[in-house]
Each structure stands twice: as structure tokens, then as C-alpha cells.
mmCIF file of C-alpha atoms and ligand atoms in Angstrom:
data_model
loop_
_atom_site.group_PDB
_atom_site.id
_atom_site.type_symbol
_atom_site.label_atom_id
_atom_site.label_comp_id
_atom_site.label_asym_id
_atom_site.label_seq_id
_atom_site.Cartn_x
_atom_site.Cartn_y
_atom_site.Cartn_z
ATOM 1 C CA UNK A 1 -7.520 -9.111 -6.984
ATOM 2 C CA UNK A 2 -8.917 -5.447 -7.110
ATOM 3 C CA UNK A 3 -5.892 -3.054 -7.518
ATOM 4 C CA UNK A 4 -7.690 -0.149 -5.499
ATOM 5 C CA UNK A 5 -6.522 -0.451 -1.863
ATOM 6 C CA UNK A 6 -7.808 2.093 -0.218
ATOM 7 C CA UNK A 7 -6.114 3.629 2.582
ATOM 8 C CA UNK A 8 -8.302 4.236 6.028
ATOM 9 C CA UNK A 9 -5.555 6.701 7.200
ATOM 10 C CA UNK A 10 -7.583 10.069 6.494
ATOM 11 C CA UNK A 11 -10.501 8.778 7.309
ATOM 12 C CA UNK A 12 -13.545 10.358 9.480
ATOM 13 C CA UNK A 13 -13.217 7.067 12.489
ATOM 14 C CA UNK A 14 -16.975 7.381 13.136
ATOM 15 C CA UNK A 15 -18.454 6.872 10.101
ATOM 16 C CA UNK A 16 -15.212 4.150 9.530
ATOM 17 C CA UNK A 17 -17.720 1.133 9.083
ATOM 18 C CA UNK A 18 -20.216 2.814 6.880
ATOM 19 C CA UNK A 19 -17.437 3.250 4.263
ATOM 20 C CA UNK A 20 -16.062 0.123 4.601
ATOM 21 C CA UNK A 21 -19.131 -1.465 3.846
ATOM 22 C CA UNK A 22 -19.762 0.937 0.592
ATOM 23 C CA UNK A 23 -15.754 -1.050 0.134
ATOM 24 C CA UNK A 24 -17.460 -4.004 0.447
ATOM 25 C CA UNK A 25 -20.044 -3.641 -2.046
ATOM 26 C CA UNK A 26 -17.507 -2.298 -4.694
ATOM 27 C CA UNK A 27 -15.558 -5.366 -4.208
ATOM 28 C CA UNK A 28 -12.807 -4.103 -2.818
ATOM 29 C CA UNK A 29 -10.308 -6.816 -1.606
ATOM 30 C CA UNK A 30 -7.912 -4.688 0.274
ATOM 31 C CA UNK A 31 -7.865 -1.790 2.713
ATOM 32 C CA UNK A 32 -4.323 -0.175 3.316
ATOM 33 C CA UNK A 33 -3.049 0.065 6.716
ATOM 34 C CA UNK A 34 -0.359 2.752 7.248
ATOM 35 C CA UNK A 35 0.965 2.589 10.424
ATOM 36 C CA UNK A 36 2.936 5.553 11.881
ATOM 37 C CA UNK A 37 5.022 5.500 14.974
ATOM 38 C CA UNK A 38 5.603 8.927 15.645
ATOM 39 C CA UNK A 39 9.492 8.987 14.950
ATOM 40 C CA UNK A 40 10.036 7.277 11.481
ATOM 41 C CA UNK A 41 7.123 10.036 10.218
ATOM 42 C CA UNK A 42 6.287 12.810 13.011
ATOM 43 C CA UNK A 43 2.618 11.873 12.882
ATOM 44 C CA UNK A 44 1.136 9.043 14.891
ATOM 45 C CA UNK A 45 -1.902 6.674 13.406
ATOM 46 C CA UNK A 46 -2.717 3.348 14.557
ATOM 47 C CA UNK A 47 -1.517 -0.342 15.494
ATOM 48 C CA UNK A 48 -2.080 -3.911 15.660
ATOM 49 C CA UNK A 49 -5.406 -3.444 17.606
ATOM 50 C CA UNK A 50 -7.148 -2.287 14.619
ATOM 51 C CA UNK A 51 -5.916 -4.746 12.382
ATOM 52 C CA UNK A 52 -7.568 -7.358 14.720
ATOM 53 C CA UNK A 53 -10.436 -5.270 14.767
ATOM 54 C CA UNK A 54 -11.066 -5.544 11.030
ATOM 55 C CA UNK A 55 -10.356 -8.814 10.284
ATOM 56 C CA UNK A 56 -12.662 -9.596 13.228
ATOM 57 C CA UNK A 57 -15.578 -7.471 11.512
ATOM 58 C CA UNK A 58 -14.511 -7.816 7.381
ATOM 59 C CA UNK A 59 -13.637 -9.992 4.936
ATOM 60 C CA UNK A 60 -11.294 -7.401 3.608
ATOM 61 C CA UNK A 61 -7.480 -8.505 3.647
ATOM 62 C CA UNK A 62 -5.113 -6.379 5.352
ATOM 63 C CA UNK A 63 -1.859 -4.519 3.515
ATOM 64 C CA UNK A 64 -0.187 -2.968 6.945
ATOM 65 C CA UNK A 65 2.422 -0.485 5.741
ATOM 66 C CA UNK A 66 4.780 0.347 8.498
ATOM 67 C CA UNK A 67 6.114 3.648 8.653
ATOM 68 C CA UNK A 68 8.186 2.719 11.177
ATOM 69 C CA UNK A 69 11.489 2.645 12.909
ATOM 70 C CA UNK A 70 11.931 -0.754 14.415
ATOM 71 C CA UNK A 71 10.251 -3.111 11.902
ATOM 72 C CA UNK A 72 11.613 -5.790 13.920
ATOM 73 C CA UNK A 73 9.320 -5.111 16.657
ATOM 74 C CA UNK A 74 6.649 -4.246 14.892
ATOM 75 C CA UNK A 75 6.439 -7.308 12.317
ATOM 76 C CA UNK A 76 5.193 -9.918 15.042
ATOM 77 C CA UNK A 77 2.425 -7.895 16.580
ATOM 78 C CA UNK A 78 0.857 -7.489 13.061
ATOM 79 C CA UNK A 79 1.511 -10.810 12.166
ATOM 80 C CA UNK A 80 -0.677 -11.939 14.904
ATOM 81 C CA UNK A 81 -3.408 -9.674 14.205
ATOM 82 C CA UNK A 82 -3.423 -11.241 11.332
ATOM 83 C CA UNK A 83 -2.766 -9.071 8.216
ATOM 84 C CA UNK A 84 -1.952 -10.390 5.103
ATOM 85 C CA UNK A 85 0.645 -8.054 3.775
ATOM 86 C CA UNK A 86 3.451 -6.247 5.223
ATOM 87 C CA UNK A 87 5.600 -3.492 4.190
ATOM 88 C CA UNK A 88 8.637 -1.520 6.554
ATOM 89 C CA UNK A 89 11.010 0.932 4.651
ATOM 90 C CA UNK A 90 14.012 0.204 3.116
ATOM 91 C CA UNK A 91 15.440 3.277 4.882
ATOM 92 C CA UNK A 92 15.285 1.775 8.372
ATOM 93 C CA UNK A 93 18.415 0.452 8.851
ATOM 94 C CA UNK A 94 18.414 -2.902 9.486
ATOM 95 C CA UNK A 95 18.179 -6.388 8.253
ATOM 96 C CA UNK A 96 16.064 -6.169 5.315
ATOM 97 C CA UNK A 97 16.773 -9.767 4.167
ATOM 98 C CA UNK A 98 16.124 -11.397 7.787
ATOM 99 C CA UNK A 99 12.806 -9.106 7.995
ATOM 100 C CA UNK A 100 11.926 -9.899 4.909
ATOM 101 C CA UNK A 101 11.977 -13.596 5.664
ATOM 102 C CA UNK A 102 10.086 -12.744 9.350
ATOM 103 C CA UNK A 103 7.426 -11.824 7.229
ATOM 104 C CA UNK A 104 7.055 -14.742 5.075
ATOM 105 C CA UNK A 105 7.412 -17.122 7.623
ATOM 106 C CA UNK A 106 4.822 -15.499 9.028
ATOM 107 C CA UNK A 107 2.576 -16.686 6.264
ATOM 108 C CA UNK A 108 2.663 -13.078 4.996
ATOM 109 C CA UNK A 109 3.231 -11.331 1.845
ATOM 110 C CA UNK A 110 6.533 -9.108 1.941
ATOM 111 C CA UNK A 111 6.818 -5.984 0.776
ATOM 112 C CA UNK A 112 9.770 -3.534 0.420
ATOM 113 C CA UNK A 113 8.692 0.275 0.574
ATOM 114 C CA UNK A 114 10.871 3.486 -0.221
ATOM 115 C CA UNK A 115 10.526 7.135 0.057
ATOM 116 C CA UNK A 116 10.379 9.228 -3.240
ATOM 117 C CA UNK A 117 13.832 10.447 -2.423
ATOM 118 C CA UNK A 118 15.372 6.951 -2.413
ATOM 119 C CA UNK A 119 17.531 5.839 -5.024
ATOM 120 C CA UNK A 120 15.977 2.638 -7.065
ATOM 121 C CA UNK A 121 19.105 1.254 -6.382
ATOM 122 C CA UNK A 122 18.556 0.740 -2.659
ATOM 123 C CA UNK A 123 15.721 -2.029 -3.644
ATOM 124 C CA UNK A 124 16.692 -2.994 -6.205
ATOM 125 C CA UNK A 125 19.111 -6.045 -4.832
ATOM 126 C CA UNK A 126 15.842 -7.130 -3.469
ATOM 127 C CA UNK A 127 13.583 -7.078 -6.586
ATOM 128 C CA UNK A 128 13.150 -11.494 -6.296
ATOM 129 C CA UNK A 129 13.294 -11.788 -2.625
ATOM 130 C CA UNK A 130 10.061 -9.653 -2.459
ATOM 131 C CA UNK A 131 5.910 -10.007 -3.439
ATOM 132 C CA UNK A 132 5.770 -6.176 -3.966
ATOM 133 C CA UNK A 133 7.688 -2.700 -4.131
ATOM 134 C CA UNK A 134 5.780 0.772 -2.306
ATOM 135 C CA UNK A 135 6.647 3.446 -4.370
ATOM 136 C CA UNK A 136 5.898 6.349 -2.253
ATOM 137 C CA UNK A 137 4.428 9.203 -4.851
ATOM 138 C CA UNK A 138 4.646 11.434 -1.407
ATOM 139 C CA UNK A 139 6.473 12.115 1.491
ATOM 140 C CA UNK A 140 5.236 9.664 4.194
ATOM 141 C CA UNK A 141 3.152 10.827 7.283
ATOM 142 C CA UNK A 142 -0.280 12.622 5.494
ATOM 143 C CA UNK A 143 -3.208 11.334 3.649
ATOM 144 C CA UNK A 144 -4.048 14.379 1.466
ATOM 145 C CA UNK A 145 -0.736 15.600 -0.242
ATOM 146 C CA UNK A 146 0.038 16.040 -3.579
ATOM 147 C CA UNK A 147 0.986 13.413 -6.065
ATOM 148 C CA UNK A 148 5.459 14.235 -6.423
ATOM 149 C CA UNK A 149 4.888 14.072 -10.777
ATOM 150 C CA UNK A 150 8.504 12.407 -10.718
ATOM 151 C CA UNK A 151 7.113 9.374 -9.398
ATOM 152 C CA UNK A 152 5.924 7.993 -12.973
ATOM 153 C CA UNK A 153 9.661 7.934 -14.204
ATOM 154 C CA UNK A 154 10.889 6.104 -10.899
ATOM 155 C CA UNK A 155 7.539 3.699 -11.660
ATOM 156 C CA UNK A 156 8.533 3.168 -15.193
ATOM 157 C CA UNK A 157 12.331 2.520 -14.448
ATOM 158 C CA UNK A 158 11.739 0.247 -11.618
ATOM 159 C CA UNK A 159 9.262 -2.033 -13.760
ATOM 160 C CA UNK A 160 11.899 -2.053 -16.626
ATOM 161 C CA UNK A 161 14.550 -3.562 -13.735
ATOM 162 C CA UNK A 162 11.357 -6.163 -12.420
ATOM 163 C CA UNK A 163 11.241 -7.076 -16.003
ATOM 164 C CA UNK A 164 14.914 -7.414 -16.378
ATOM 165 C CA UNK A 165 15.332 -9.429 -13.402
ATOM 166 C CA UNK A 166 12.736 -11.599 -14.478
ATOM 167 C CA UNK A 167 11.070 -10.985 -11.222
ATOM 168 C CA UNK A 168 6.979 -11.596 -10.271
ATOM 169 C CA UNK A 169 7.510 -8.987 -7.393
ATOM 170 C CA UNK A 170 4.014 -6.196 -7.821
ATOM 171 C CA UNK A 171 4.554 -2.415 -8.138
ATOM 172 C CA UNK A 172 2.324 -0.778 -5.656
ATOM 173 C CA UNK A 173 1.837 3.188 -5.424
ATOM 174 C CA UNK A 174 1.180 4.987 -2.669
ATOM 175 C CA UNK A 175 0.008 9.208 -2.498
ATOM 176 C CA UNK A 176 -1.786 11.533 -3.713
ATOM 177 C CA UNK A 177 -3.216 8.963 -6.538
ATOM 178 C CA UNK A 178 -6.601 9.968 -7.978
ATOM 179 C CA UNK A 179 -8.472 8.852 -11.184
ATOM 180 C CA UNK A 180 -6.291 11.507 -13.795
ATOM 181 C CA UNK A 181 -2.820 10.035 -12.550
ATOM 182 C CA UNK A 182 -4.219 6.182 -11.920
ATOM 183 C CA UNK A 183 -4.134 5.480 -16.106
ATOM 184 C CA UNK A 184 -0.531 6.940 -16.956
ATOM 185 C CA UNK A 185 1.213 5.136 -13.486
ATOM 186 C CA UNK A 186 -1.041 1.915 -14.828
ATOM 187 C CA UNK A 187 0.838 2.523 -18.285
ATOM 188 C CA UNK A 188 4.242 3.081 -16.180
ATOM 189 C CA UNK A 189 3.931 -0.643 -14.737
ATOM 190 C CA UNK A 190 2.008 0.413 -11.896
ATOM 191 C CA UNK A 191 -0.094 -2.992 -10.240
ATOM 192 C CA UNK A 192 -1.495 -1.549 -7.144
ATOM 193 C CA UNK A 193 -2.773 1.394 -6.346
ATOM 194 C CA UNK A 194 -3.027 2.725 -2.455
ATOM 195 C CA UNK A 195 -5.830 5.755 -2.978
ATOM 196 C CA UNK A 196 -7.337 7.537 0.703
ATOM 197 C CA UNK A 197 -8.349 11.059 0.031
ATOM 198 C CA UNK A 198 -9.762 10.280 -4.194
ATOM 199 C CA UNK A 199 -11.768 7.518 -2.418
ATOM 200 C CA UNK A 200 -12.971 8.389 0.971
ATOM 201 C CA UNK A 201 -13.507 11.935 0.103
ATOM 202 C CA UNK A 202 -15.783 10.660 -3.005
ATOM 203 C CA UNK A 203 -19.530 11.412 -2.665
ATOM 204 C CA UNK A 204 -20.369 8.523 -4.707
ATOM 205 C CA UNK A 205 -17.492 5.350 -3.317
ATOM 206 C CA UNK A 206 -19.124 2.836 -5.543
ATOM 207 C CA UNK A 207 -19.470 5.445 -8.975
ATOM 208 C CA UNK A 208 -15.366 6.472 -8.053
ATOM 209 C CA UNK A 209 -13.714 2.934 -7.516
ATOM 210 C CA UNK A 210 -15.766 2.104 -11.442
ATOM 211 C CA UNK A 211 -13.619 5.668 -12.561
ATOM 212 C CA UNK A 212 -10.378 4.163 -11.441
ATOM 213 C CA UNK A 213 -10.993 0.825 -12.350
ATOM 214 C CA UNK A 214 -12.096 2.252 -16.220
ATOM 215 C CA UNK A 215 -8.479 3.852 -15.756
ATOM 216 C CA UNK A 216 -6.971 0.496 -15.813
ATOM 217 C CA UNK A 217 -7.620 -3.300 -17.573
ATOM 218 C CA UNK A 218 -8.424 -4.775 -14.164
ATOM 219 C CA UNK A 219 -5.380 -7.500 -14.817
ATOM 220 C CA UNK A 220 -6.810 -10.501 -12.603
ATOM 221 C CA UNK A 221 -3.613 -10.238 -10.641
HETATM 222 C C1 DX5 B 301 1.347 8.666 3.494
HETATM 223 C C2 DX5 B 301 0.265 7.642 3.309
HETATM 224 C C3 DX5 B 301 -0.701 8.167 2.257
HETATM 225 C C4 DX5 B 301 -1.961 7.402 2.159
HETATM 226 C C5 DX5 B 301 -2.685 7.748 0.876
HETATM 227 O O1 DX5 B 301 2.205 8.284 4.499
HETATM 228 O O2 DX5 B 301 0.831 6.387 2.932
HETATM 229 O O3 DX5 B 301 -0.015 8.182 1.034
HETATM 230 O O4 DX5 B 301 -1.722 6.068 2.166
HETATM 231 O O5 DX5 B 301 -3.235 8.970 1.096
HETATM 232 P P1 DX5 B 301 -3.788 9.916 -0.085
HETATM 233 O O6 DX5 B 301 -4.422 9.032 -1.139
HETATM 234 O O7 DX5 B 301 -4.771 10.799 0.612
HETATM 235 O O8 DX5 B 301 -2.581 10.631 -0.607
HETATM 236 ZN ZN1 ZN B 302 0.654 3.842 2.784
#
């Protein structure tokens, strides 16, 4: 599995296929959804619709990351546009077990996410009940922000608990990632790496997702 997932949120939307296909030749597996409702994050993106949309027009597989309040609502609709993973925020309150499970018996991959101002410790009762941790490296709502540098300690320490937990659960990090930070949060216990602005801004798609991928042994994950 190709640890780039790049993220369509800052994306021009008319020239949205073009680069997706440049994705497709630089065997990309995964593009990252994030989903915004307007009141988890101020800013509003996109739903369900074009998640069908894709899968409908690529062979890409689908990592929806909801940055939203009501999971539970939310959860079904994507299900049955069929992504293939899922993320909501451990900060919603809620039942993060139960929704957890919704996803997975949705066929799904689950994944936990948290804000960089989250303690470790709210996920970390969670660490084998889930297929992957977001690590926010930026406050959610914009493509385009600057990597938070603290991020690579909360990487490093979270990995150590995976580890100690003996769990198989993927670290996957999300903001303001580009090819200088992608080799030291590989060497922190990074696994996946959500990049929008480093890749669609690129001139050259194809020349940048080889400069990332040279950051990191491409683990066949
Ligand atoms: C923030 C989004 C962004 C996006 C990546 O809510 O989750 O982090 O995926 O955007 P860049 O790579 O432009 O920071
Ligand atoms: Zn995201």
C-alpha cells in the first residue's frame, strides 16, 4: 500500500480529474477525503456524493476523514458510498467504541483521529480496537497550514504506546506534511502520510510523490 494519501481538500475542482489521473499513474492507492460539516471545523467541504462519485470513476480507495460533529449520522451515508476507511474525532463526544464497531461492520477500516491539542491519553484506551490513529500535525478545517513541529514528539510517543500495547493499529499524519518533514515523522513511527498542498501544488505530481517516497522505505504495509 502507497503511504502518500493525498488529500483532494485544496484542490482546484475543475482540473480534479486531471490530477487524479497523474495519482493514478504514480500509483497512488489512496486519496484522503476530509469531510467538514461546518460546526465541528467552521469551514464546509464535501459529502457522501463525492465519495460515490470517485469510486464510480477510480480505482483509488477512499480514506473519508470526518471532521464532524455527529459521526453517528454521518458513518452510514459514507459507508454506502462506499469508502474504505473511516475516521471521526475522538473529541466528539460520543460512543467511540459503538462507532467504532459501526464502522467495521460496515466492512470498513476504523480509524480514531485527534486534534494536536489532545492528550495521547484520550486514544490511547483504544490503541487495539482500531486499524489506524490521525495525528492531526494542524488545526483541522484548512489545506495549506503549517506543519505544528510538536507533532513528531506526540508521533514518536504514541508509536512507543502501539508498540507497548502490542497493537497492529497504523499511525497516519495529517497537515502541513511536505517532503523535508515526511523522513523524520517516517523515523518517529509515522505509516501514513495525508499530503494536499506538497502534492497538488507540485508542478511535476509524478517527480514529487518519487521525493516523498525516497523519504521513506516504502514498507509494503
Ligand atoms: C485539515 C486537513 C488538511 C489536509 C492536508 O483539516 O485535514 O490537513 O488534509 O492539507 P495540507 O497537506 O495542505 O496541509
Ligand atoms: Zn484530513
Amino acid at each position: 500500500m502507497n503511504p502518500l494519501f493525498p488529500s483532494i481538500l485544496s484542490t482546484n475542482f475543475f482540473n480534479l480529474e486531471a490530477k487524479l489521473r497523474e495519482f493514478e499513474t504514480s500509483r497512488i492507492d489512496f486519496i484522503h477525503l476530509d469531510v467538514m460539516d461546518g460546526h465541528f471545523v467552521d469551514t464546509i467541504s464535501f459529502g457522501p456524493g463525492l465519495a460515490r462519485a470517485l469510486k464510480e470513476k477510480f480505482r483509488f480507495r477512499l480514506d473519508a476523514h470526518l471532521m464532524v460533529s455527529n459521526p453517528d449520522k454521518a458513518i452510514p451515508h459514507f459507508i454506502k458510498a462506499g469508502v474504505d476507511w473511516l475516521s471521526f474525532h475522538s473529541e466528539t463526544c460520543g460512543d467511540t467504541p459503538g462507532l467504532l464497531k459501526m464502522i467495521r461492520d460496515g466492512n470498513c477500516r476504523a480509524g480514531l483521529a485527534l486534534n494536536p491539542d489532545t492528550p495521547l491519553e484520550q486514544v490511547r484506551p483504544f490503541l487495539s480496537v482500531v486499524d489506524y490513529i490521525l495525528v492531526m500535525s494542524v488545526f483541522p478545517g484548512y489545506g495549506g497550514q503549517k506543519f505544528i513541529a510538536s507533532s513528531l514528539e506526540r508521533v514518536a510517543l504514541l508509536k512507543k504506546e502501539i508498540i507497548n500495547q502490542k497493537s497492529h493499529c497504523l499511525l497516519q499524519v495529517d497537515g502541513g506534511i511536505n517532503v523535508d518533514n515526511a523522513g523524520p515523522l517516517k523515523e518517529a513511527g509515522a505509516d501514513l502520510f495525508v499530503v494536499g498542498t506538497s502534492l497538488f501544488n507540485a508542478d511535476n505530481i509524478e517527480e514529487t510523490v518519487k521525493r516523498f517516497l525516497n523519504q521513506m522505505p516504502w514498507s509494503q504495509l
